[in-house]
Amino acid sequence: MIIKNSEYALSAVREDQFPKDDFSEIALAGRSNVGKSSLINTLLKRKNLARTSSQPGKTQTLNFYRVNDSFYLVDVPGYGYAKVSQKKRQEFGEMIQDYLETRENLKGLIILIDSRHEPTKDDIAMYEYAQYLNLPILVVATKMDKIKKSQTNKVMNNLKKNLDLSYENVDVLTFSSVSKLHVNELGDWIESHL
Ligand SMILES: Nc1nc2c(ncn2[C@@H]2O[C@H](COP(=O)(O)OP(=O)(O)OP(=O)(O)O)[C@@H](O)[C@H]2O)c(=O)[nH]1
Ligand SMILES: [Mg+2]
């Protein structure tokens, strides 16, 4: 995919705030701090379009980024961040669920998992939920620049051990926003699902 242009479009917490045009959407989900906003910036070759932070819990709304005047990338608030209050977490959960379950423009879900750790309970729950919703899924193992070459197999094995990758609509990529590993493959996956 060739990125011609990209821009922040809007932030939403409810359906009536979602974009009104009929562009396809690809959403990104994953634990807080896993690298969702960084992946968006890397893919779009923009330094600071999606706000990143070493402080987890930064993204608290569904943030829509318009790409090539033809589709949206949707940055979803990170799950599993302990310092967010129980009430806020429940609100996040409901907002994300509403979006994933009802949004017809949504064509695929990218689930980011930190390559340094085994998938968490939340990661597994998100993956199984997306399967249940019949969404095409791309599992992305992030921060691969922190992994020794010799440990690459272990990253894949950790994913295979915890996620049933035999589902027909699942692809897997290793990725790094630092080294830009597989950024082209990521763009190709998105393009083929719009
Ligand atoms: N080494 C390395 N660090 C990364 C990579 N991607 C993101 N980071 C760092 O991880 C931290 C979190 O990145 P974000 O992109 O803000 O994570 P997020 O998933 O958007 O987090 P929330 O918005 O809180 O859900 C930042 O300090 C990033 O610089 C990567 O590929 N390699
Ligand atoms: Mg973020």
Tab-separated table of C-alpha atoms and ligand atoms in Angstrom:
chain	number	residue	atom	x	y	z
A	1	MET	CA	0.000	0.000	0.000
A	2	ILE	CA	1.258	3.462	-0.850
A	3	ILE	CA	0.419	6.094	1.748
A	4	LYS	CA	-0.406	9.318	-0.044
A	5	ASN	CA	-1.834	11.248	2.851
A	6	SER	CA	-3.164	10.826	6.374
A	7	GLU	CA	-4.882	13.009	8.906
A	8	TYR	CA	-6.528	12.853	12.283
A	9	ALA	CA	-10.293	12.889	11.664
A	10	LEU	CA	-12.122	12.682	14.985
A	11	SER	CA	-12.430	11.066	18.398
A	12	ALA	CA	-15.594	9.311	19.501
A	13	VAL	CA	-17.061	7.543	22.492
A	14	ARG	CA	-20.508	6.820	21.033
A	15	GLU	CA	-22.040	5.701	17.778
A	16	ASP	CA	-23.544	9.087	16.878
A	17	GLN	CA	-20.021	10.521	16.874
A	18	PHE	CA	-18.559	7.984	14.435
A	19	PRO	CA	-17.696	9.190	10.896
A	20	LYS	CA	-20.753	9.591	8.701
A	21	ASP	CA	-19.071	8.701	5.408
A	22	ASP	CA	-18.949	5.138	4.155
A	23	PHE	CA	-15.223	4.492	4.306
A	24	SER	CA	-13.964	1.121	5.458
A	25	GLU	CA	-12.324	0.937	8.873
A	26	ILE	CA	-9.536	-1.192	10.322
A	27	ALA	CA	-9.270	-1.079	14.119
A	28	LEU	CA	-6.293	-1.681	16.386
A	29	ALA	CA	-6.701	-3.268	19.782
A	30	GLY	CA	-4.252	-4.338	22.442
A	31	ARG	CA	-3.092	-3.778	25.982
A	32	SER	CA	-2.179	-0.321	27.019
A	33	ASN	CA	1.437	0.455	26.060
A	34	VAL	CA	1.714	-2.391	23.530
A	35	GLY	CA	2.466	0.058	20.697
A	36	LYS	CA	-0.838	0.748	18.895
A	37	SER	CA	-0.315	4.481	18.382
A	38	SER	CA	3.325	3.895	17.421
A	39	LEU	CA	2.272	1.353	14.785
A	40	ILE	CA	-0.123	3.885	13.254
A	41	ASN	CA	2.612	6.525	13.097
A	42	THR	CA	5.098	4.058	11.621
A	43	LEU	CA	2.701	2.813	8.972
A	44	LEU	CA	1.666	6.336	7.991
A	45	LYS	CA	5.257	7.645	8.188
A	46	ARG	CA	4.145	10.356	10.596
A	47	LYS	CA	6.131	11.212	13.716
A	48	ASN	CA	3.347	12.260	16.004
A	49	LEU	CA	-0.023	11.864	14.345
A	50	ALA	CA	-1.245	9.316	16.891
A	51	ARG	CA	-0.206	10.376	20.340
A	52	THR	CA	2.205	7.935	21.975
A	53	SER	CA	3.311	7.858	25.558
A	54	SER	CA	5.420	5.826	27.931
A	55	GLN	CA	2.549	6.508	30.339
A	56	PRO	CA	-0.023	3.762	29.769
A	57	GLY	CA	-3.666	4.647	29.343
A	58	LYS	CA	-3.091	7.693	27.151
A	59	THR	CA	-5.673	6.883	24.495
A	60	GLN	CA	-9.148	7.024	26.073
A	61	THR	CA	-11.396	7.484	23.054
A	62	LEU	CA	-11.811	5.765	19.694
A	63	ASN	CA	-9.521	7.870	17.498
A	64	PHE	CA	-10.146	7.842	13.754
A	65	TYR	CA	-7.318	8.569	11.305
A	66	ARG	CA	-8.263	9.052	7.664
A	67	VAL	CA	-5.788	7.553	5.189
A	68	ASN	CA	-5.526	8.255	1.437
A	69	ASP	CA	-8.946	9.936	1.635
A	70	SER	CA	-10.381	6.421	1.467
A	71	PHE	CA	-10.321	4.522	4.770
A	72	TYR	CA	-9.892	4.917	8.521
A	73	LEU	CA	-7.478	3.412	10.992
A	74	VAL	CA	-9.151	3.349	14.397
A	75	ASP	CA	-6.998	3.534	17.511
A	76	VAL	CA	-8.910	1.784	20.302
A	77	PRO	CA	-8.155	2.506	23.998
A	78	GLY	CA	-5.766	-0.028	25.491
A	79	TYR	CA	-7.216	-2.650	27.803
A	80	GLY	CA	-5.820	-4.087	30.996
A	81	TYR	CA	-4.470	-0.920	32.508
A	82	ALA	CA	-4.748	-1.305	36.274
A	83	LYS	CA	-4.623	2.386	37.230
A	84	VAL	CA	-7.791	3.204	35.322
A	85	SER	CA	-10.738	3.016	37.730
A	86	GLN	CA	-13.101	0.043	37.620
A	87	LYS	CA	-15.892	2.321	36.416
A	88	LYS	CA	-13.771	3.771	33.600
A	89	ARG	CA	-12.680	0.292	32.573
A	90	GLN	CA	-16.260	-0.849	32.357
A	91	GLU	CA	-17.132	2.218	30.261
A	92	PHE	CA	-14.184	1.493	27.937
A	93	GLY	CA	-15.273	-2.124	27.635
A	94	GLU	CA	-18.819	-1.181	26.692
A	95	MET	CA	-17.663	1.450	24.210
A	96	ILE	CA	-15.273	-0.987	22.498
A	97	GLN	CA	-17.875	-3.741	22.455
A	98	ASP	CA	-20.523	-1.438	20.955
A	99	TYR	CA	-18.120	-0.395	18.245
A	100	LEU	CA	-16.847	-3.877	17.377
A	101	GLU	CA	-20.279	-5.486	17.433
A	102	THR	CA	-22.287	-2.942	15.464
A	103	ARG	CA	-19.995	-1.076	13.120
A	104	GLU	CA	-20.631	-2.214	9.563
A	105	ASN	CA	-17.728	-0.201	8.163
A	106	LEU	CA	-15.319	-2.292	10.255
A	107	LYS	CA	-13.463	-4.697	7.955
A	108	GLY	CA	-10.759	-6.096	10.173
A	109	LEU	CA	-9.138	-6.036	13.586
A	110	ILE	CA	-5.423	-5.824	14.263
A	111	ILE	CA	-4.651	-7.308	17.679
A	112	LEU	CA	-1.282	-6.231	19.023
A	113	ILE	CA	0.578	-8.422	21.493
A	114	ASP	CA	3.897	-7.582	23.145
A	115	SER	CA	6.471	-10.002	21.723
A	116	ARG	CA	8.364	-10.074	25.018
A	117	HIS	CA	5.510	-11.711	26.911
A	118	GLU	CA	3.020	-14.495	26.467
A	119	PRO	CA	-0.442	-13.265	25.489
A	120	THR	CA	-2.319	-12.135	28.606
A	121	LYS	CA	-5.820	-13.230	29.600
A	122	ASP	CA	-7.103	-9.965	28.111
A	123	ASP	CA	-5.273	-10.633	24.819
A	124	ILE	CA	-6.768	-14.119	24.601
A	125	ALA	CA	-10.241	-12.803	25.442
A	126	MET	CA	-9.985	-10.099	22.750
A	127	TYR	CA	-8.810	-12.660	20.193
A	128	GLU	CA	-11.607	-15.109	20.958
A	129	TYR	CA	-14.164	-12.294	20.944
A	130	ALA	CA	-13.020	-11.108	17.490
A	131	GLN	CA	-13.292	-14.686	16.211
A	132	TYR	CA	-16.787	-14.915	17.619
A	133	LEU	CA	-17.665	-11.683	15.771
A	134	ASN	CA	-16.247	-13.216	12.577
A	135	LEU	CA	-13.841	-10.332	12.033
A	136	PRO	CA	-10.731	-10.908	9.942
A	137	ILE	CA	-7.843	-10.750	12.421
A	138	LEU	CA	-4.209	-9.762	12.087
A	139	VAL	CA	-2.162	-10.674	15.160
A	140	VAL	CA	0.871	-8.404	15.406
A	141	ALA	CA	3.730	-9.212	17.768
A	142	THR	CA	5.116	-5.766	18.625
A	143	LYS	CA	8.517	-4.430	19.775
A	144	MET	CA	10.479	-7.136	17.945
A	145	ASP	CA	13.567	-4.905	18.100
A	146	LYS	CA	13.730	-5.932	21.764
A	147	ILE	CA	13.910	-9.632	20.855
A	148	LYS	CA	17.145	-11.440	19.978
A	149	LYS	CA	17.085	-13.073	16.551
A	150	SER	CA	17.488	-16.451	18.220
A	151	GLN	CA	14.262	-15.887	20.196
A	152	THR	CA	12.008	-15.237	17.180
A	153	ASN	CA	10.721	-18.818	17.208
A	154	LYS	CA	9.821	-18.480	20.851
A	155	VAL	CA	7.636	-15.461	20.078
A	156	MET	CA	5.703	-17.475	17.481
A	157	ASN	CA	5.435	-20.465	19.804
A	158	ASN	CA	4.049	-18.283	22.610
A	159	LEU	CA	1.340	-17.080	20.245
A	160	LYS	CA	0.530	-20.581	18.973
A	161	LYS	CA	0.366	-21.962	22.502
A	162	ASN	CA	-2.262	-19.421	23.608
A	163	LEU	CA	-4.255	-18.597	20.477
A	164	ASP	CA	-5.985	-20.954	18.082
A	165	LEU	CA	-4.393	-19.714	14.866
A	166	SER	CA	-6.177	-22.281	12.707
A	167	TYR	CA	-9.192	-19.975	12.294
A	168	GLU	CA	-9.348	-19.226	8.570
A	169	ASN	CA	-9.447	-15.449	8.882
A	170	VAL	CA	-6.248	-15.067	10.924
A	171	ASP	CA	-2.833	-13.831	9.868
A	172	VAL	CA	0.212	-13.207	12.046
A	173	LEU	CA	3.065	-10.710	11.676
A	174	THR	CA	6.069	-9.802	13.767
A	175	PHE	CA	6.587	-6.040	13.838
A	176	SER	CA	8.689	-3.207	15.189
A	177	SER	CA	8.094	0.514	15.049
A	178	VAL	CA	11.801	1.022	15.736
A	179	SER	CA	13.265	-1.198	12.984
A	180	LYS	CA	10.124	-0.978	10.791
A	181	LEU	CA	10.086	-4.773	10.487
A	182	HIS	CA	7.193	-5.922	8.240
A	183	VAL	CA	5.711	-2.453	7.805
A	184	ASN	CA	5.070	-3.186	4.111
A	185	GLU	CA	3.368	-6.504	4.913
A	186	LEU	CA	1.199	-4.683	7.442
A	187	GLY	CA	0.117	-2.197	4.769
A	188	ASP	CA	-0.605	-5.034	2.340
A	189	TRP	CA	-2.805	-6.825	4.891
A	190	ILE	CA	-4.807	-3.656	5.470
A	191	GLU	CA	-5.167	-2.951	1.759
A	192	SER	CA	-6.411	-6.457	1.059
A	193	HIS	CA	-9.117	-6.185	3.725
A	194	LEU	CA	-10.653	-2.820	2.833
B	1	LIG	N1	11.448	-0.583	21.462
B	1	LIG	C1	10.226	-0.315	20.987
B	1	LIG	N2	9.392	0.512	21.693
B	1	LIG	C2	8.163	0.737	21.203
B	1	LIG	C3	7.700	0.153	19.976
B	1	LIG	N3	6.436	0.553	19.766
B	1	LIG	C4	6.101	1.367	20.801
B	1	LIG	N4	7.138	1.483	21.682
B	1	LIG	C5	7.156	2.270	22.918
B	1	LIG	O1	6.160	1.767	23.808
B	1	LIG	C6	5.505	2.841	24.504
B	1	LIG	C7	4.009	2.794	24.258
B	1	LIG	O2	3.738	2.997	22.885
B	1	LIG	P1	2.317	3.534	22.375
B	1	LIG	O3	2.363	3.446	20.888
B	1	LIG	O4	1.992	4.835	22.988
B	1	LIG	O5	1.344	2.391	22.978
B	1	LIG	P2	-0.251	2.306	22.926
B	1	LIG	O6	-0.567	0.867	22.684
B	1	LIG	O7	-0.794	3.285	21.947
B	1	LIG	O8	-0.667	2.696	24.424
B	1	LIG	P3	-2.074	3.278	24.967
B	1	LIG	O9	-2.435	4.459	24.130
B	1	LIG	O10	-1.793	3.594	26.391
B	1	LIG	O11	-3.073	2.164	24.837
B	1	LIG	C8	6.162	4.122	24.014
B	1	LIG	O12	7.167	4.478	24.928
B	1	LIG	C9	6.754	3.726	22.672
B	1	LIG	O13	7.882	4.495	22.307
B	1	LIG	C10	8.621	-0.707	19.257
B	1	LIG	O14	8.350	-1.266	18.186
B	1	LIG	N5	9.850	-0.903	19.810
B	2	MG	MG	-2.141	4.847	22.181
